[in-house]
Amino acid sequence: MRQFIQQTFASIIGTLAGLILFATLGISGLVLLIVSASLEAEGPNVKDKSVLVFDLSTQIADTEPPATFTEAIAGEAAATIALREVLEAIEKATEDDRIIAIFLDGSGEGGGSGYATLREVRNALEEFQNAGKEIIAYDVDFSEKEYYVASIADTVVLNPMGAMELNGLSSEQLFLAGALDRYGIGVQVVRVGNYKAAVEPFIRQELSPENRQQTQALLADLWQEFVGTVGESRELKPQELQAIANTKGLLLPEEAQQQGLVDRVAYFDEVVADLKELTEAKEKDKSFKQISLENYGDVALRNSRDRSSENKIAVVYAEGAIVTGQGGVQQVGSDRFAQELRKLRRDEDVKAVVLRVNSPGGSATASDIILRELKLIKDEKPLIVSMGDVAASGGYWIATAASQIFAEPNTITGSIGVFGLLPNVEELANENGITWDVVRTNNLANLDTIARPKTEAELAIYQRFVNQVYNQFLNLVAEARNLPPERVAQIAQGRVWSGEDAKQIGLVDQIGGIDAAINYAAEEAKLGDDWEVQEYPYIQSFEERLVKKLTGSSIKQENVDPLTQEFRKLKEDLAILQSLNDPRGIYTLLPFDLRIK
């Protein structure tokens, strides 16, 4: 009877949900669905002399996180687009005679893509520009990241009431040790590597000298790449940009124009008027002839998938923290990932595998499970690694399986080090009247308790495991990169490196993006032009994405006040703790949440 009631109730709820959905979409929604599907099948609805509009506030990630149905209906899905979709859209637009220009619109709020990702986008825009097509950029307030992309434009426009930020890069670290101590939460750590700073937020209240040194060196590398790249586009010497950053920091529109950073100071409607003239739009038209990069990219990527070949190059995305088990959204679950890799190894149609790593690492056990499957693939077919914004610690661990590693100059990699984090709540519990007692057969029987701090003997046991994993890591790198163990020991120690430095010290083979890695894999597999790319995990088809699009997928992120931003950072930092699920409590993780702004 109880089961009958539950089933009946579920049926009623389902019926009501269906009626609500039908009322929401209505007949017009169904018509739009049919019309959009037919238009998409024929190609993008692009008028002659159109402009491709690229919203710079869009989050660019390796993979687009799936939106829940509720989010899609409510219009709450984040504005995120896959990197390859962006690159292929720009590539297609370069060859499309109907597209005469790209408009980089920076007027929205949001973003957050890393510099390595933005460099790949910038390179694609450069190819578009080299084809003789125009790029126009506009923003109210240019941040460094937005300007890093926008600086390539033929015309850079800044709003008269806006400003330009050019004050260098910084990385601000949050420390929890004081709060943990205040609330009676003890933390003990075991680690190897002078630069392995992932544990510092739990045991210190400021940066260690080693962490400060490595962060300073990394930021210097990224900044030099920034001023070199931007300076070349704007015909300014790196020293001139450095002087502006040191003396100005935040520039008024007129100052930015005088310094050669922007070409024009104008309002958005004035830019639109110029674009209407460029596209030869009619006077009665409200705006210029245009198509968004997202709409154009959907078809560009779909057309590339329509390229039929029995020879497949599998692009596998390892994006997010590496954890044991299945893992969640934006996590690399070792069981799920290993199962996918086994399928690819056994698939005779898959002739090569490109592993795209965008991960700060995580569980050492999970990393090694994944590494084993990657090594088995390498024994049978070419395995190439493409590094994104971050490929460090466990992310580098799994990259050692590749025969060739590609990275961008501003990729963050390395961090070859290991640590263990051992919390206890004895003081917190005792202060609130909670105590424990224990009966055991041996001294170490409750080794894993959080009810008390670890003894010296217990810490020595954990340290032995950490040392063993670290030595294993060093040997992996030495063998994979054909480097003397002594040299690996010098460049390890948990230190992070830029992609450019990583190439110089032998951790990376080539500077290049994901397309370069894919083309290299095709050459290694001797496929000529007879191949196609398949992506894993599964990317939504057009039909699946269409419903999301009709219900408002391109939602700009809200403008958040500074206090809320800090609380969100704290939430993100604490969320990292949820990914610490290694069965031995040993991790290869990037120095704690290395944010660069």
Coordinates of C-alpha atoms in Angstrom, one line a residue:
M1 CA 0.0 0.0 0.0
R2 CA 2.8 2.4 0.9
Q3 CA 4.6 1.7 -2.4
F4 CA 1.3 2.3 -4.3
I5 CA 0.9 5.7 -2.6
Q6 CA 4.5 6.6 -3.4
Q7 CA 4.0 5.7 -7.1
T8 CA 0.7 7.5 -7.3
F9 CA 2.2 10.6 -5.8
A10 CA 5.2 10.5 -8.1
S11 CA 2.9 10.2 -11.1
I12 CA 0.8 13.2 -10.1
I13 CA 4.0 15.3 -9.6
G14 CA 5.3 14.2 -13.0
T15 CA 2.0 15.1 -14.7
L16 CA 1.9 18.5 -13.0
A17 CA 5.6 19.1 -14.0
G18 CA 4.7 18.2 -17.6
L19 CA 1.8 20.6 -17.7
I20 CA 3.9 23.4 -16.2
L21 CA 6.6 22.8 -18.8
F22 CA 4.1 22.8 -21.6
A23 CA 2.6 26.0 -20.4
T24 CA 6.0 27.5 -20.0
L25 CA 7.2 26.7 -23.5
G26 CA 3.7 26.8 -25.1
I27 CA 3.0 26.3 -28.8
S28 CA 5.4 29.1 -29.7
G29 CA 8.2 27.3 -27.9
L30 CA 7.6 24.2 -29.8
V31 CA 7.5 26.2 -33.1
L32 CA 10.8 27.8 -32.1
L33 CA 12.2 24.3 -31.4
I34 CA 11.3 23.0 -34.8
V35 CA 12.4 26.2 -36.7
S36 CA 15.7 26.4 -34.8
A37 CA 16.4 22.7 -35.5
S38 CA 15.8 23.1 -39.2
L39 CA 18.0 26.2 -39.4
E40 CA 20.7 24.5 -37.5
A41 CA 20.6 21.6 -39.8
E42 CA 21.2 23.9 -42.8
G43 CA 23.9 26.0 -41.1
P44 CA 24.0 29.2 -39.0
N45 CA 21.7 32.0 -40.1
V46 CA 24.5 34.4 -41.1
K47 CA 23.8 37.3 -43.4
D48 CA 26.4 38.6 -45.8
K49 CA 28.9 41.0 -44.2
S50 CA 28.1 39.9 -40.6
V51 CA 30.1 40.4 -37.4
L52 CA 30.9 37.5 -35.1
V53 CA 30.2 38.8 -31.5
F54 CA 32.4 37.3 -28.8
D55 CA 31.3 38.2 -25.2
L56 CA 34.5 38.4 -23.2
S57 CA 32.5 37.8 -20.0
T58 CA 31.9 34.2 -21.1
Q59 CA 33.7 31.6 -19.0
I60 CA 35.8 29.4 -21.2
A61 CA 36.6 25.9 -19.9
D62 CA 37.9 22.7 -21.5
T63 CA 34.4 21.2 -21.1
E64 CA 31.0 22.8 -20.7
P65 CA 29.5 21.7 -17.3
P66 CA 26.1 20.1 -17.8
A67 CA 23.2 22.4 -16.7
T68 CA 20.4 20.7 -14.8
F69 CA 17.0 20.9 -16.3
T70 CA 15.8 23.1 -13.5
E71 CA 18.7 25.5 -14.1
A72 CA 17.9 25.7 -17.8
I73 CA 14.2 26.3 -17.3
A74 CA 14.9 28.9 -14.6
G75 CA 17.6 30.6 -16.7
E76 CA 20.2 30.1 -14.1
A77 CA 22.8 28.2 -16.1
A78 CA 26.3 29.7 -16.1
A79 CA 27.5 31.3 -19.3
T80 CA 30.3 28.7 -20.1
I81 CA 31.5 27.6 -23.5
A82 CA 34.1 24.9 -24.3
L83 CA 37.5 26.0 -25.5
R84 CA 37.5 23.9 -28.7
E85 CA 34.1 25.3 -29.6
V86 CA 35.6 28.8 -29.4
L87 CA 38.6 27.9 -31.4
E88 CA 36.7 26.1 -34.1
A89 CA 34.2 28.9 -34.3
I90 CA 36.9 31.4 -34.9
E91 CA 38.7 29.1 -37.4
K92 CA 35.4 28.6 -39.3
A93 CA 34.8 32.4 -39.3
T94 CA 38.3 33.0 -40.7
E95 CA 37.3 31.0 -43.8
D96 CA 33.6 32.2 -43.9
D97 CA 33.2 35.0 -46.5
R98 CA 30.0 36.1 -44.7
I99 CA 32.0 37.0 -41.6
I100 CA 33.9 40.2 -42.1
A101 CA 34.9 41.1 -38.5
I102 CA 34.9 40.0 -34.9
F103 CA 33.5 42.2 -32.1
L104 CA 35.1 41.5 -28.7
D105 CA 32.4 42.8 -26.3
G106 CA 33.8 43.3 -22.8
S107 CA 30.8 45.2 -21.4
G108 CA 29.5 42.2 -19.5
E109 CA 30.4 41.0 -16.0
G110 CA 32.0 37.7 -15.2
G111 CA 34.7 35.6 -16.9
G112 CA 37.5 34.0 -15.1
S113 CA 39.3 32.0 -17.8
G114 CA 43.0 31.4 -17.2
Y115 CA 45.8 33.0 -19.1
A116 CA 46.8 29.8 -20.9
T117 CA 43.2 29.4 -22.2
L118 CA 43.1 33.0 -23.3
R119 CA 46.4 32.6 -25.1
E120 CA 44.9 29.8 -27.3
V121 CA 41.9 32.1 -28.0
R122 CA 44.3 35.0 -28.8
N123 CA 46.2 32.8 -31.3
A124 CA 43.0 31.9 -33.1
L125 CA 42.1 35.6 -33.3
E126 CA 45.5 36.3 -34.7
E127 CA 44.9 33.8 -37.6
F128 CA 41.5 35.6 -38.2
Q129 CA 43.3 38.9 -38.4
N130 CA 46.1 37.6 -40.7
A131 CA 43.3 36.6 -43.1
G132 CA 42.7 40.3 -43.6
K133 CA 39.6 40.5 -41.4
E134 CA 39.0 43.2 -38.7
I135 CA 38.7 42.9 -35.0
I136 CA 37.0 45.5 -32.8
A137 CA 37.1 45.5 -29.0
Y138 CA 35.0 47.5 -26.6
D139 CA 34.8 47.6 -22.8
V140 CA 33.6 49.9 -20.0
D141 CA 36.4 48.8 -17.6
F142 CA 39.3 46.7 -19.0
S143 CA 40.8 44.2 -16.6
E144 CA 44.2 42.7 -17.4
K145 CA 42.7 39.4 -18.6
E146 CA 40.2 41.1 -20.8
Y147 CA 42.8 43.4 -22.2
Y148 CA 45.2 40.5 -22.8
V149 CA 42.7 39.3 -25.4
A150 CA 41.3 42.7 -26.6
S151 CA 44.8 44.1 -27.2
I152 CA 45.1 42.2 -30.4
A153 CA 42.1 44.1 -31.9
D154 CA 42.7 46.6 -34.8
T155 CA 40.5 49.0 -32.9
V156 CA 40.3 49.1 -29.1
V157 CA 37.5 51.3 -27.7
L158 CA 37.1 52.3 -24.0
N159 CA 33.9 53.9 -22.6
P160 CA 34.4 57.6 -21.5
M161 CA 33.3 56.8 -18.0
G162 CA 35.4 53.7 -17.8
A163 CA 38.9 52.8 -16.8
M164 CA 41.8 50.5 -17.6
E165 CA 43.5 48.3 -15.1
L166 CA 47.2 47.8 -15.8
N167 CA 48.9 47.3 -12.4
G168 CA 50.5 43.9 -12.7
L169 CA 49.6 40.5 -11.4
S170 CA 49.0 39.4 -7.8
S171 CA 48.1 36.3 -5.9
E172 CA 46.4 36.7 -2.5
Q173 CA 46.4 33.7 -0.2
L174 CA 43.8 33.0 2.5
F175 CA 45.1 31.5 5.7
L176 CA 42.9 29.5 8.1
A177 CA 45.4 28.6 10.9
G178 CA 44.3 31.4 13.2
A179 CA 40.6 30.5 12.9
L180 CA 41.3 26.7 13.3
D181 CA 43.3 27.5 16.4
R182 CA 40.6 29.7 17.8
Y183 CA 38.0 27.0 17.4
G184 CA 40.2 24.3 18.8
I185 CA 40.8 22.4 15.6
G186 CA 44.3 21.0 15.5
V187 CA 46.1 20.2 12.2
Q188 CA 49.3 18.2 11.8
V189 CA 51.1 17.8 8.4
V190 CA 53.6 15.6 6.9
R191 CA 55.2 16.6 3.6
V192 CA 58.2 16.4 1.3
G193 CA 59.4 19.4 -0.7
N194 CA 60.4 22.8 0.5
Y195 CA 58.0 24.5 -1.9
K196 CA 55.0 22.2 -1.2
A197 CA 52.8 25.0 0.2
A198 CA 49.4 23.3 -0.1
V199 CA 49.4 22.8 3.7
E200 CA 50.4 26.3 4.7
P201 CA 46.9 27.8 5.0
F202 CA 46.2 25.3 7.8
I203 CA 49.5 25.8 9.8
R204 CA 50.6 29.3 9.0
Q205 CA 49.3 32.9 9.0
E206 CA 51.5 34.1 6.2
L207 CA 53.5 32.9 3.2
S208 CA 56.6 30.9 3.9
P209 CA 59.8 32.3 2.3
E210 CA 59.9 29.4 -0.1
N211 CA 56.3 29.8 -1.1
R212 CA 56.8 33.6 -1.5
Q213 CA 59.8 32.9 -3.7
Q214 CA 58.1 30.5 -6.1
T215 CA 54.9 32.6 -6.4
Q216 CA 57.0 35.7 -7.1
A217 CA 58.9 33.8 -9.8
L218 CA 55.8 32.4 -11.4
L219 CA 54.0 35.7 -11.5
A220 CA 57.1 37.3 -13.0
D221 CA 57.1 34.8 -15.8
L222 CA 53.4 35.3 -16.5
W223 CA 53.7 39.1 -16.4
Q224 CA 56.7 39.0 -18.8
E225 CA 54.6 37.0 -21.2
F226 CA 51.8 39.4 -20.8
V227 CA 53.8 42.6 -21.5
G228 CA 55.6 40.9 -24.4
T229 CA 52.4 39.7 -26.1
V230 CA 50.4 42.9 -25.4
G231 CA 53.3 45.1 -26.3
E232 CA 53.8 43.4 -29.7
S233 CA 50.1 44.0 -30.6
R234 CA 50.1 47.6 -29.4
E235 CA 53.6 48.4 -30.7
L236 CA 54.7 49.2 -27.2
K237 CA 57.9 48.1 -25.6
P238 CA 57.6 45.8 -22.5
Q239 CA 59.5 48.5 -20.5
E240 CA 56.8 51.0 -21.4
L241 CA 54.0 48.8 -20.1
Q242 CA 56.0 48.0 -17.0
A243 CA 56.4 51.8 -16.3
I244 CA 52.7 52.3 -16.7
A245 CA 51.9 49.5 -14.3
N246 CA 54.4 50.9 -11.8
T247 CA 53.2 54.5 -12.0
K248 CA 49.6 54.5 -13.2
G249 CA 48.0 51.2 -12.3
L250 CA 44.5 52.5 -13.1
L251 CA 44.2 54.7 -16.1
L252 CA 41.4 57.1 -17.1
P253 CA 40.1 56.7 -20.7
E254 CA 42.0 59.7 -22.0
E255 CA 45.2 58.5 -20.4
A256 CA 44.8 55.0 -21.8
Q257 CA 44.5 56.6 -25.3
Q258 CA 47.5 58.8 -24.8
Q259 CA 49.6 55.9 -23.7
G260 CA 48.6 53.9 -26.9
L261 CA 46.7 51.3 -25.0
V262 CA 43.4 52.1 -26.7
D263 CA 42.6 53.7 -30.0
R264 CA 39.3 55.4 -29.2
V265 CA 37.2 56.7 -26.3
A266 CA 33.5 56.2 -27.2
Y267 CA 30.1 55.0 -25.9
F268 CA 28.7 51.6 -26.9
D269 CA 26.1 53.2 -29.2
E270 CA 28.8 54.9 -31.1
V271 CA 30.6 51.6 -31.6
V272 CA 27.3 50.0 -32.7
A273 CA 26.8 52.8 -35.2
D274 CA 30.3 52.1 -36.7
L275 CA 29.5 48.4 -36.9
K276 CA 26.2 49.1 -38.6
E277 CA 28.2 51.1 -41.2
L278 CA 30.8 48.3 -41.5
T279 CA 28.1 45.6 -42.1
E280 CA 26.1 47.9 -44.4
A281 CA 23.0 47.5 -42.2
K282 CA 19.9 49.4 -43.2
E283 CA 19.0 52.6 -41.3
K284 CA 15.8 51.0 -40.0
D285 CA 17.8 48.1 -38.5
K286 CA 18.2 48.4 -34.7
S287 CA 21.7 47.0 -34.8
F288 CA 24.4 45.6 -37.0
K289 CA 24.4 42.3 -38.8
Q290 CA 25.7 39.8 -36.2
I291 CA 25.8 36.3 -34.8
S292 CA 27.0 35.3 -31.4
L293 CA 30.0 33.1 -31.1
E294 CA 28.0 30.6 -29.1
N295 CA 25.4 30.2 -31.8
Y296 CA 28.0 30.2 -34.6
G297 CA 30.2 27.8 -32.6
D298 CA 27.5 25.2 -32.0
V299 CA 27.3 24.6 -35.7
A300 CA 31.1 25.0 -36.3
L301 CA 31.8 22.2 -33.8
R302 CA 28.9 20.1 -35.1
N303 CA 30.2 20.3 -38.6
S304 CA 33.7 19.2 -37.5
R305 CA 32.0 16.2 -35.9
D306 CA 30.3 15.4 -39.1
R307 CA 33.7 14.8 -40.6
S308 CA 33.5 11.1 -41.0
S309 CA 36.4 8.7 -40.6
E310 CA 37.0 5.3 -39.1
N311 CA 40.2 6.7 -37.6
K312 CA 39.5 8.4 -34.3
I313 CA 41.6 10.7 -32.2
A314 CA 40.2 10.6 -28.7
V315 CA 40.5 13.9 -26.7
V316 CA 40.1 13.1 -23.1
Y317 CA 39.5 16.0 -20.6
A318 CA 41.0 15.6 -17.1
E319 CA 39.5 18.8 -15.7
G320 CA 39.2 19.5 -11.9
A321 CA 40.6 17.9 -8.7
I322 CA 41.7 14.3 -9.0
V323 CA 39.8 12.1 -6.5
T324 CA 39.2 8.4 -5.8
G325 CA 36.0 6.8 -6.9
Q326 CA 33.6 8.1 -9.4
G327 CA 34.1 11.8 -8.6
G328 CA 31.5 14.6 -9.2
V329 CA 31.0 17.4 -11.6
Q330 CA 34.4 19.1 -12.4
Q331 CA 36.3 16.3 -10.7
V332 CA 38.5 13.6 -12.2
G333 CA 37.2 10.4 -10.5
S334 CA 39.8 7.7 -10.8
D335 CA 37.4 4.8 -11.2
R336 CA 35.3 6.5 -13.8
F337 CA 38.3 7.9 -15.7
A338 CA 40.1 4.5 -15.6
Q339 CA 37.1 2.8 -17.0
E340 CA 36.8 5.3 -19.9
L341 CA 40.5 4.9 -20.6
R342 CA 40.2 1.1 -20.8
K343 CA 37.4 1.4 -23.4
L344 CA 39.6 3.7 -25.5
R345 CA 42.5 1.4 -25.3
R346 CA 40.4 -1.5 -26.5
D347 CA 38.7 0.5 -29.2
E348 CA 40.4 -0.4 -32.5
D349 CA 39.0 2.8 -34.2
V350 CA 40.8 5.0 -31.7
K351 CA 44.3 5.4 -33.2
A352 CA 45.7 8.0 -30.8
V353 CA 44.7 9.7 -27.5
V354 CA 45.2 13.3 -26.5
L355 CA 44.9 13.9 -22.7
R356 CA 43.9 17.5 -21.9
V357 CA 45.0 18.2 -18.4
N358 CA 43.5 21.1 -16.5
S359 CA 43.9 20.0 -12.9
P360 CA 45.7 21.1 -9.7
G361 CA 46.0 17.4 -8.8
G362 CA 44.6 15.8 -5.7
S363 CA 44.7 12.2 -4.4
A364 CA 48.1 10.4 -5.0
T365 CA 46.3 7.0 -5.2
A366 CA 43.8 8.2 -7.7
S367 CA 46.5 9.8 -9.8
D368 CA 48.5 6.6 -9.9
I369 CA 45.4 4.5 -10.9
I370 CA 44.8 6.9 -13.8
L371 CA 48.5 6.8 -14.7
R372 CA 48.5 3.0 -15.0
E373 CA 45.7 3.1 -17.6
L374 CA 47.4 5.8 -19.5
K375 CA 50.7 3.8 -19.6
L376 CA 48.8 0.8 -21.0
I377 CA 47.4 3.1 -23.7
K378 CA 50.8 4.4 -24.6
D379 CA 52.0 0.8 -25.1
E380 CA 49.5 0.4 -27.9
K381 CA 48.9 3.8 -29.5
P382 CA 50.3 7.4 -29.4
L383 CA 49.5 9.3 -26.2
I384 CA 50.0 13.1 -26.2
V385 CA 49.3 15.5 -23.3
S386 CA 48.0 19.1 -23.8
M387 CA 48.2 21.2 -20.6
G388 CA 45.7 23.9 -20.0
D389 CA 45.8 26.7 -17.4
V390 CA 47.0 24.3 -14.6
A391 CA 48.6 20.9 -14.9
A392 CA 50.4 20.5 -11.6
S393 CA 51.1 17.9 -8.8
G394 CA 48.7 15.0 -9.6
G395 CA 48.0 16.7 -12.9
Y396 CA 51.7 16.4 -13.7
W397 CA 51.8 12.9 -12.3
I398 CA 49.3 11.6 -14.9
A399 CA 51.0 13.7 -17.6
T400 CA 54.2 11.7 -17.3
A401 CA 52.6 8.9 -19.3
A402 CA 52.8 10.9 -22.5
S403 CA 55.4 10.6 -25.2
Q404 CA 55.0 14.4 -25.8
I405 CA 53.8 17.2 -23.6
F406 CA 52.4 20.5 -24.9
A407 CA 51.9 23.6 -22.7
E408 CA 51.4 27.3 -23.2
P409 CA 54.0 29.7 -21.8
N410 CA 51.6 30.8 -19.1
T411 CA 50.5 27.3 -18.1
I412 CA 51.1 26.6 -14.4
T413 CA 52.7 23.2 -13.9
G414 CA 55.2 21.2 -11.9
S415 CA 54.5 21.2 -8.1
I416 CA 56.2 17.8 -7.8
G417 CA 55.7 17.2 -4.1
V418 CA 53.6 15.3 -1.6
F419 CA 51.8 16.1 1.6
G420 CA 49.5 14.6 4.2
L421 CA 46.9 16.6 6.2
L422 CA 46.0 15.2 9.7
P423 CA 43.3 17.2 11.5
N424 CA 42.0 16.6 15.0
V425 CA 39.1 18.1 17.0
E426 CA 40.2 17.2 20.5
E427 CA 40.4 20.8 21.9
L428 CA 37.1 21.8 20.2
A429 CA 35.3 18.8 21.5
N430 CA 36.7 19.1 25.0
E431 CA 35.7 22.7 25.3
N432 CA 32.1 21.7 24.5
G433 CA 32.0 18.8 27.0
I434 CA 32.8 16.0 24.5
T435 CA 35.4 13.4 25.3
W436 CA 36.5 10.1 24.0
D437 CA 37.9 6.9 25.5
V438 CA 39.3 3.9 23.7
V439 CA 40.0 0.3 24.1
R440 CA 42.6 -1.2 21.7
T441 CA 44.6 -4.3 21.2
N442 CA 47.7 -2.5 19.9
N443 CA 49.3 0.9 20.3
L444 CA 48.5 1.9 16.7
A445 CA 44.9 0.4 16.5
N446 CA 43.3 3.9 16.3
L447 CA 45.9 5.4 14.1
D448 CA 43.3 7.1 11.9
T449 CA 41.3 8.8 14.8
I450 CA 40.6 12.6 14.7
A451 CA 39.8 12.6 18.4
R452 CA 43.4 13.5 19.3
P453 CA 46.7 14.6 17.8
K454 CA 49.0 12.0 16.3
T455 CA 51.9 10.8 18.4
E456 CA 55.5 11.1 17.2
A457 CA 55.5 7.4 16.3
E458 CA 52.3 7.8 14.3
L459 CA 53.6 10.9 12.5
A460 CA 56.7 8.9 11.6
I461 CA 54.5 6.3 9.9
Y462 CA 52.7 8.9 7.8
Q463 CA 56.0 10.5 7.0
R464 CA 57.3 7.2 5.7
F465 CA 54.4 6.9 3.3
V466 CA 54.8 10.5 2.1
N467 CA 58.5 9.9 1.5
Q468 CA 57.7 6.7 -0.5
V469 CA 55.1 8.5 -2.7
Y470 CA 57.5 11.4 -3.2
N471 CA 60.3 9.1 -4.3
Q472 CA 57.9 7.3 -6.6
F473 CA 57.0 10.7 -8.1
L474 CA 60.6 11.6 -8.6
N475 CA 61.3 8.3 -10.3
L476 CA 58.3 8.7 -12.6
V477 CA 59.5 12.1 -13.7
A478 CA 63.1 11.0 -14.2
E479 CA 62.1 8.0 -16.3
A480 CA 59.4 9.7 -18.3
R481 CA 61.4 12.9 -19.0
N482 CA 64.8 11.1 -19.4
L483 CA 66.3 13.3 -16.7
P484 CA 68.9 12.3 -14.1
P485 CA 67.2 11.7 -10.7
E486 CA 69.5 14.3 -9.1
R487 CA 68.2 16.9 -11.6
V488 CA 64.6 16.0 -10.9
A489 CA 65.2 16.3 -7.2
Q490 CA 66.4 19.9 -7.8
I491 CA 63.5 21.0 -9.9
A492 CA 60.9 19.2 -7.8
Q493 CA 60.5 20.1 -4.1
G494 CA 56.9 21.0 -4.8
R495 CA 57.8 24.1 -6.8
V496 CA 55.5 25.4 -9.4
W497 CA 56.8 26.5 -12.9
S498 CA 55.4 28.4 -15.8
G499 CA 55.1 26.5 -19.1
E500 CA 58.0 28.4 -20.5
D501 CA 60.3 27.6 -17.6
A502 CA 59.0 24.0 -17.6
K503 CA 60.1 23.6 -21.2
Q504 CA 63.5 24.9 -20.4
I505 CA 64.1 22.5 -17.5
G506 CA 62.7 19.5 -19.4
L507 CA 59.2 19.0 -17.9
V508 CA 57.5 20.1 -21.1
D509 CA 58.4 19.3 -24.7
Q510 CA 56.6 21.9 -26.9
I511 CA 54.8 25.2 -26.5
G512 CA 51.4 25.0 -28.1
G513 CA 47.7 24.5 -27.5
I514 CA 45.2 21.7 -27.8
D515 CA 45.0 21.9 -31.6
A516 CA 48.7 21.6 -31.9
A517 CA 48.6 18.5 -29.6
I518 CA 45.8 16.9 -31.7
N519 CA 47.7 17.5 -35.0
Y520 CA 50.8 16.0 -33.5
A521 CA 48.9 12.9 -32.4
A522 CA 47.6 12.6 -36.0
E523 CA 51.1 12.7 -37.3
E524 CA 52.4 10.2 -34.7
A525 CA 49.6 7.8 -35.7
K526 CA 50.4 8.4 -39.4
L527 CA 46.8 9.2 -40.3
G528 CA 47.4 11.9 -42.8
D529 CA 44.1 13.8 -43.3
D530 CA 41.9 10.7 -42.6
W531 CA 40.9 11.2 -39.0
E532 CA 38.3 12.8 -36.8
V533 CA 38.2 13.9 -33.2
Q534 CA 36.0 12.4 -30.5
E535 CA 35.7 14.0 -27.1
Y536 CA 35.4 12.4 -23.7
P537 CA 33.5 12.8 -21.4
Y538 CA 30.5 13.1 -23.8
I539 CA 29.7 16.5 -25.1
Q540 CA 26.1 17.4 -25.5
S541 CA 24.7 17.1 -29.0
F542 CA 22.9 20.0 -30.7
E543 CA 19.5 18.6 -29.9
E544 CA 20.3 18.4 -26.2
R545 CA 21.8 21.9 -26.1
L546 CA 18.9 23.4 -28.1
V547 CA 16.5 23.3 -25.2
K548 CA 19.0 25.0 -23.0
K549 CA 19.6 27.7 -25.6
L550 CA 15.8 28.3 -26.0
T551 CA 15.4 28.7 -22.3
G552 CA 18.2 31.3 -22.0
S553 CA 21.7 29.8 -21.7
S554 CA 23.6 32.9 -22.3
I555 CA 23.1 34.4 -18.9
K556 CA 25.6 37.1 -17.9
Q557 CA 27.1 36.7 -14.4
E558 CA 25.9 39.1 -11.8
N559 CA 28.0 42.0 -10.5
V560 CA 29.0 40.9 -7.0
D561 CA 29.9 43.2 -4.1
P562 CA 33.5 42.7 -2.7
L563 CA 32.3 41.2 0.6
T564 CA 30.3 38.5 -1.2
Q565 CA 33.3 37.8 -3.4
E566 CA 35.5 37.1 -0.3
F567 CA 32.9 34.8 1.1
R568 CA 32.8 32.9 -2.2
K569 CA 36.5 32.6 -2.1
L570 CA 36.3 31.1 1.4
K571 CA 33.6 28.7 0.2
E572 CA 35.8 27.6 -2.6
D573 CA 38.8 27.1 -0.3
L574 CA 36.7 25.0 2.1
A575 CA 35.3 23.0 -0.8
I576 CA 38.8 21.8 -1.7
L577 CA 38.7 19.9 1.6
Q578 CA 35.9 17.8 0.2
S579 CA 38.2 16.5 -2.6
L580 CA 40.7 15.2 -0.1
N581 CA 39.6 11.6 -0.1
D582 CA 42.8 9.7 -0.6
P583 CA 42.6 6.4 1.4
R584 CA 46.1 7.0 2.7
G585 CA 45.6 10.7 3.3
I586 CA 48.4 11.5 0.8
Y587 CA 48.1 14.2 -1.8
T588 CA 49.9 15.7 -4.8
L589 CA 48.1 19.0 -4.9
L590 CA 49.0 22.4 -6.2
P591 CA 49.8 25.1 -3.5
F592 CA 46.5 25.9 -2.0
D593 CA 44.2 27.6 -4.5
L594 CA 46.7 29.7 -6.4
R595 CA 44.5 32.6 -7.7
I596 CA 46.1 35.2 -9.9
K597 CA 44.6 38.5 -10.7

